[in-house]
Amino acid sequence: MNSPLIAMATGLAFWAQIASAHEFWISPEEYQVLPDARLQAHLRVGQEFDGNSYSFFPNRFVRFDTGPVAALAPVDGRLGDRPALSVTAQEPGLWLVVHETTDNTLIYRDWTKFEAFVARHDLGPVIAAHHVRGLPEVDFRETYRRYGKSLIAVGDGAGADRRVGLAVEIVAEANPYALDGATLPVRMWQDGAPRGGAQLEVFTRLAGEVSYATFRSDADGRVDLPAPRGAEILLNFVVLDPRDGNVAAKEPVWHSRWASLTFRIPD
């Protein structure tokens, strides 16, 4: 079997296993690079900044862009590339990496795992709704899709994050590479509207240690986050919506959408 086919087989096997994992995030090798340097980033799935990297597989995503914030362009990768992103960052400023996966399917064979998922991500009265719909507690399906962003400073890193049209999205309302204070305002979006009163999960890696905290957005979808110097930060939230699938026909009855944003606060 040649290398591209081996890479494809490995990637498909990996994606078949990620349902048991948690966050999806874009993981740059360096968050601050010089102009004309290589900008490289991994696509990871795992928990608390610990996750496997998967390769560049065009059939596994519907969007993969990078570039200065105002001039995003599709990533021109090769099948099996890992890290999945490797480009020359020619223009100084704030750069974005944007990734949207295709849908994937998870089969729940253990009811407690679904309960734990709903509780961890504070998804509301989903358990009651599941029972009201007369759905079984085992052998039902959920589809899910991941929407990731990452902010990288090229040279001075000047610029501002913006909405890029993802169905669920997190936007930094200040540039993390040019912060004056100790907090960073961010905003959560869902289907083009602010996601108010919802949980935002925050993973902070500082001095080799990872901490986890949750915050709740205000009515306008905003959260003011602690921004300790030298920290790598991963933000995450999940939306779960019902689907009118037929269980007997092995159709999905739930669909989750995962939004993430990564960046680093300079020392």
Coordinates of C-alpha atoms in Angstrom, one line a residue:
M1 CA 0.0 0.0 0.0
N2 CA 1.5 3.4 -0.9
S3 CA 2.0 6.2 1.6
P4 CA -1.1 8.3 0.7
L5 CA -3.4 5.2 1.0
I6 CA -1.7 4.3 4.3
A7 CA -2.3 7.8 5.6
M8 CA -5.9 7.7 4.4
A9 CA -6.6 4.4 6.2
T10 CA -4.9 5.6 9.4
G11 CA -6.9 8.8 9.3
L12 CA -10.2 7.1 8.8
A13 CA -9.5 4.7 11.7
F14 CA -8.6 7.7 13.8
W15 CA -11.9 9.5 13.0
A16 CA -13.8 6.3 13.8
Q17 CA -12.5 6.6 17.3
I18 CA -12.9 10.3 18.1
A19 CA -16.5 10.0 19.2
S20 CA -15.3 9.0 22.6
A21 CA -13.0 12.1 22.7
H22 CA -14.0 15.6 23.7
E23 CA -12.7 18.9 22.3
F24 CA -11.5 19.6 18.8
W25 CA -9.0 22.4 18.4
I26 CA -6.4 23.9 16.2
S27 CA -2.9 23.6 17.8
P28 CA -0.2 25.9 16.3
E29 CA 3.3 24.8 16.8
E30 CA 4.1 28.5 17.5
Y31 CA 1.5 31.2 18.2
Q32 CA 3.9 34.0 17.3
V33 CA 6.1 33.7 14.2
L34 CA 8.2 36.1 12.1
P35 CA 7.1 37.3 8.7
D36 CA 8.2 34.8 6.0
A37 CA 8.5 32.0 8.6
R38 CA 6.7 28.7 8.4
L39 CA 3.3 28.7 10.1
Q40 CA 2.4 25.2 11.1
A41 CA -0.6 23.9 13.1
H42 CA -2.1 20.6 14.1
L43 CA -5.8 19.6 14.1
R44 CA -6.4 17.8 17.4
V45 CA -9.1 15.9 19.2
G46 CA -8.8 15.0 22.8
Q47 CA -9.2 16.4 26.3
E48 CA -7.5 19.2 28.2
F49 CA -4.9 20.0 25.6
D50 CA -3.9 16.4 25.3
G51 CA -5.0 15.0 21.9
N52 CA -3.9 13.2 18.8
S53 CA -3.1 15.1 15.6
Y54 CA -4.8 14.1 12.4
S55 CA -3.6 14.6 8.9
F56 CA -4.8 16.7 5.9
F57 CA -7.8 14.8 4.4
P58 CA -10.0 16.9 2.2
N59 CA -12.9 14.5 2.5
R60 CA -13.0 15.1 6.3
F61 CA -13.6 18.9 6.1
V62 CA -15.8 21.3 4.2
R63 CA -13.7 24.4 5.0
F64 CA -10.0 24.9 5.9
D65 CA -8.8 28.5 5.5
T66 CA -5.9 30.6 6.8
G67 CA -4.3 34.0 6.2
P68 CA -4.5 37.5 7.5
V69 CA -7.8 38.1 9.2
A70 CA -9.1 40.2 6.2
A71 CA -7.8 37.9 3.5
L72 CA -8.5 34.3 4.3
A73 CA -7.8 31.7 1.6
P74 CA -8.2 27.9 1.4
V75 CA -5.3 25.8 2.7
D76 CA -3.4 24.2 -0.2
G77 CA -2.3 21.0 1.5
R78 CA -1.4 17.5 0.3
L79 CA -3.2 14.3 1.2
G80 CA -1.7 13.0 4.5
D81 CA 0.2 16.1 5.5
R82 CA 0.8 16.3 9.2
P83 CA 0.7 18.8 10.7
A84 CA -2.3 19.5 8.5
L85 CA -1.3 23.2 8.1
S86 CA 2.1 24.3 6.9
V87 CA 2.3 27.6 5.0
T88 CA 4.7 30.5 4.7
A89 CA 3.3 33.5 6.7
Q90 CA 4.4 36.3 4.3
E91 CA 2.2 39.2 5.5
P92 CA 2.6 40.6 9.1
G93 CA -0.5 41.0 11.3
L94 CA -3.1 38.9 13.0
W95 CA -3.7 35.6 11.2
L96 CA -6.6 33.2 11.5
V97 CA -6.9 29.5 10.9
V98 CA -10.5 28.3 10.3
H99 CA -11.6 24.7 10.1
E100 CA -15.0 23.1 9.7
T101 CA -15.3 19.3 9.6
T102 CA -17.9 17.2 7.8
D103 CA -20.5 15.4 9.9
N104 CA -19.5 12.4 11.9
T105 CA -21.7 9.8 13.6
L106 CA -21.7 8.5 17.2
I107 CA -23.7 5.5 18.4
Y108 CA -24.6 5.6 22.1
R109 CA -24.5 2.1 23.6
D110 CA -24.2 3.3 27.2
W111 CA -26.9 5.7 28.5
T112 CA -24.6 7.1 31.2
K113 CA -22.2 8.4 28.6
F114 CA -25.0 10.5 27.0
E115 CA -26.0 11.8 30.5
A116 CA -22.4 12.7 31.2
F117 CA -22.1 14.5 27.9
V118 CA -25.2 16.6 28.5
A119 CA -24.2 17.4 32.0
R120 CA -20.6 18.3 31.2
H121 CA -21.6 20.8 28.5
D122 CA -24.6 22.1 30.3
L123 CA -27.0 21.4 27.4
G124 CA -30.2 22.0 29.2
P125 CA -33.3 19.7 29.5
V126 CA -32.0 17.3 26.9
I127 CA -32.6 14.2 29.0
A128 CA -36.2 15.0 29.6
A129 CA -36.7 15.9 25.9
H130 CA -35.1 12.5 24.9
H131 CA -37.7 10.6 27.1
V132 CA -40.6 12.8 25.9
R133 CA -39.7 11.9 22.3
G134 CA -39.9 8.2 23.3
L135 CA -36.3 7.6 22.2
P136 CA -34.4 4.5 23.5
E137 CA -31.5 4.8 26.0
V138 CA -29.2 2.6 23.9
D139 CA -28.3 2.2 20.3
F140 CA -29.4 5.7 19.2
R141 CA -27.3 8.0 17.0
E142 CA -25.9 11.5 17.2
T143 CA -24.2 13.3 14.3
Y144 CA -21.7 16.0 15.2
R145 CA -19.6 18.7 13.4
R146 CA -16.6 20.7 14.7
Y147 CA -15.9 24.4 14.0
G148 CA -12.4 25.5 15.0
K149 CA -10.5 28.8 14.9
S150 CA -7.1 29.9 16.0
L151 CA -5.4 33.3 16.3
I152 CA -1.7 33.6 15.4
A153 CA 0.5 36.7 15.5
V154 CA 2.8 37.1 12.5
G155 CA 5.3 39.8 13.2
D156 CA 3.6 42.5 15.2
G157 CA 0.3 40.6 15.1
A158 CA -1.7 43.7 14.6
G159 CA -5.4 43.3 13.7
A160 CA -8.7 42.1 15.1
D161 CA -10.6 38.8 15.1
R162 CA -13.9 38.8 13.3
R163 CA -16.8 36.5 12.5
V164 CA -16.1 34.3 9.6
G165 CA -19.5 32.7 8.9
L166 CA -19.3 29.5 11.0
A167 CA -22.6 28.2 12.3
V168 CA -21.2 28.3 15.8
E169 CA -18.3 30.5 16.5
I170 CA -16.2 32.3 19.2
V171 CA -14.8 35.8 18.5
A172 CA -12.1 37.5 20.5
E173 CA -13.2 41.1 20.9
A174 CA -9.7 42.3 21.7
N175 CA -6.4 41.1 20.2
P176 CA -4.8 38.7 22.7
Y177 CA -1.4 39.6 21.4
A178 CA -1.9 43.3 22.3
L179 CA -3.8 43.2 25.6
D180 CA -3.4 46.1 28.0
G181 CA -5.3 44.5 30.9
A182 CA -5.7 41.1 32.6
T183 CA -8.9 40.1 30.9
L184 CA -10.0 39.3 27.4
P185 CA -13.5 39.9 26.1
V186 CA -14.9 37.2 23.8
R187 CA -18.3 36.6 22.3
M188 CA -20.2 33.4 21.5
W189 CA -22.3 33.1 18.3
Q190 CA -24.8 30.6 17.1
D191 CA -26.6 30.7 13.7
G192 CA -25.7 34.4 13.2
A193 CA -27.0 35.5 16.6
P194 CA -25.3 36.0 20.0
R195 CA -25.4 32.9 22.2
G196 CA -26.5 34.4 25.5
G197 CA -26.8 32.6 28.9
A198 CA -24.7 29.7 27.7
Q199 CA -21.7 27.8 29.1
L200 CA -18.2 28.6 27.8
E201 CA -15.5 26.1 28.7
V202 CA -12.0 27.4 29.2
F203 CA -8.8 25.4 29.2
T204 CA -5.7 27.3 30.3
R205 CA -2.2 25.8 29.9
L206 CA 0.4 27.8 31.9
A207 CA 3.8 26.6 33.1
G208 CA 3.1 23.1 32.0
E209 CA -0.2 22.8 34.0
V210 CA -3.7 22.7 32.5
S211 CA -6.6 24.2 34.4
Y212 CA -10.3 24.0 33.5
A213 CA -13.1 26.5 34.3
T214 CA -16.6 27.3 33.0
F215 CA -18.2 30.7 32.5
R216 CA -21.7 31.8 31.5
S217 CA -22.2 34.4 28.7
D218 CA -24.3 37.5 29.3
A219 CA -27.5 38.2 27.3
D220 CA -25.3 39.5 24.4
G221 CA -23.2 36.3 24.3
R222 CA -20.1 38.0 26.0
V223 CA -17.7 36.7 28.5
D224 CA -14.7 38.5 30.1
L225 CA -12.0 35.9 30.5
P226 CA -8.9 35.9 32.8
A227 CA -5.8 36.3 30.5
P228 CA -2.7 35.4 32.5
R229 CA 0.6 36.2 30.8
G230 CA 2.3 33.3 29.0
A231 CA -0.9 31.2 28.9
E232 CA -2.2 29.1 26.0
I233 CA -6.0 29.2 26.0
L234 CA -8.6 26.9 24.4
L235 CA -12.2 28.0 24.5
N236 CA -15.1 25.6 23.7
F237 CA -18.8 25.4 23.7
V238 CA -21.4 22.8 22.4
V239 CA -24.9 23.2 21.0
L240 CA -27.1 20.1 20.8
D241 CA -30.2 20.1 18.5
P242 CA -32.9 17.4 17.9
R243 CA -33.1 15.5 14.6
D244 CA -36.1 13.7 13.2
G245 CA -34.3 10.5 12.6
N246 CA -35.8 7.0 12.6
V247 CA -33.9 4.9 15.2
A248 CA -34.8 1.6 13.5
A249 CA -33.4 3.0 10.2
K250 CA -30.2 4.0 12.0
E251 CA -30.8 7.7 11.5
P252 CA -29.5 10.3 13.9
V253 CA -31.9 11.7 16.5
W254 CA -29.5 14.4 17.8
H255 CA -26.9 16.7 16.2
S256 CA -24.2 18.5 18.1
R257 CA -22.0 21.4 17.0
W258 CA -18.7 22.2 18.7
A259 CA -17.1 25.7 18.5
S260 CA -13.5 26.3 19.6
L261 CA -10.9 29.1 19.6
T262 CA -7.2 28.9 20.5
F263 CA -4.7 31.6 21.1
R264 CA -1.8 32.5 23.4
I265 CA -1.3 35.5 25.8
P266 CA 2.3 36.7 25.4
D267 CA 4.7 36.7 28.4

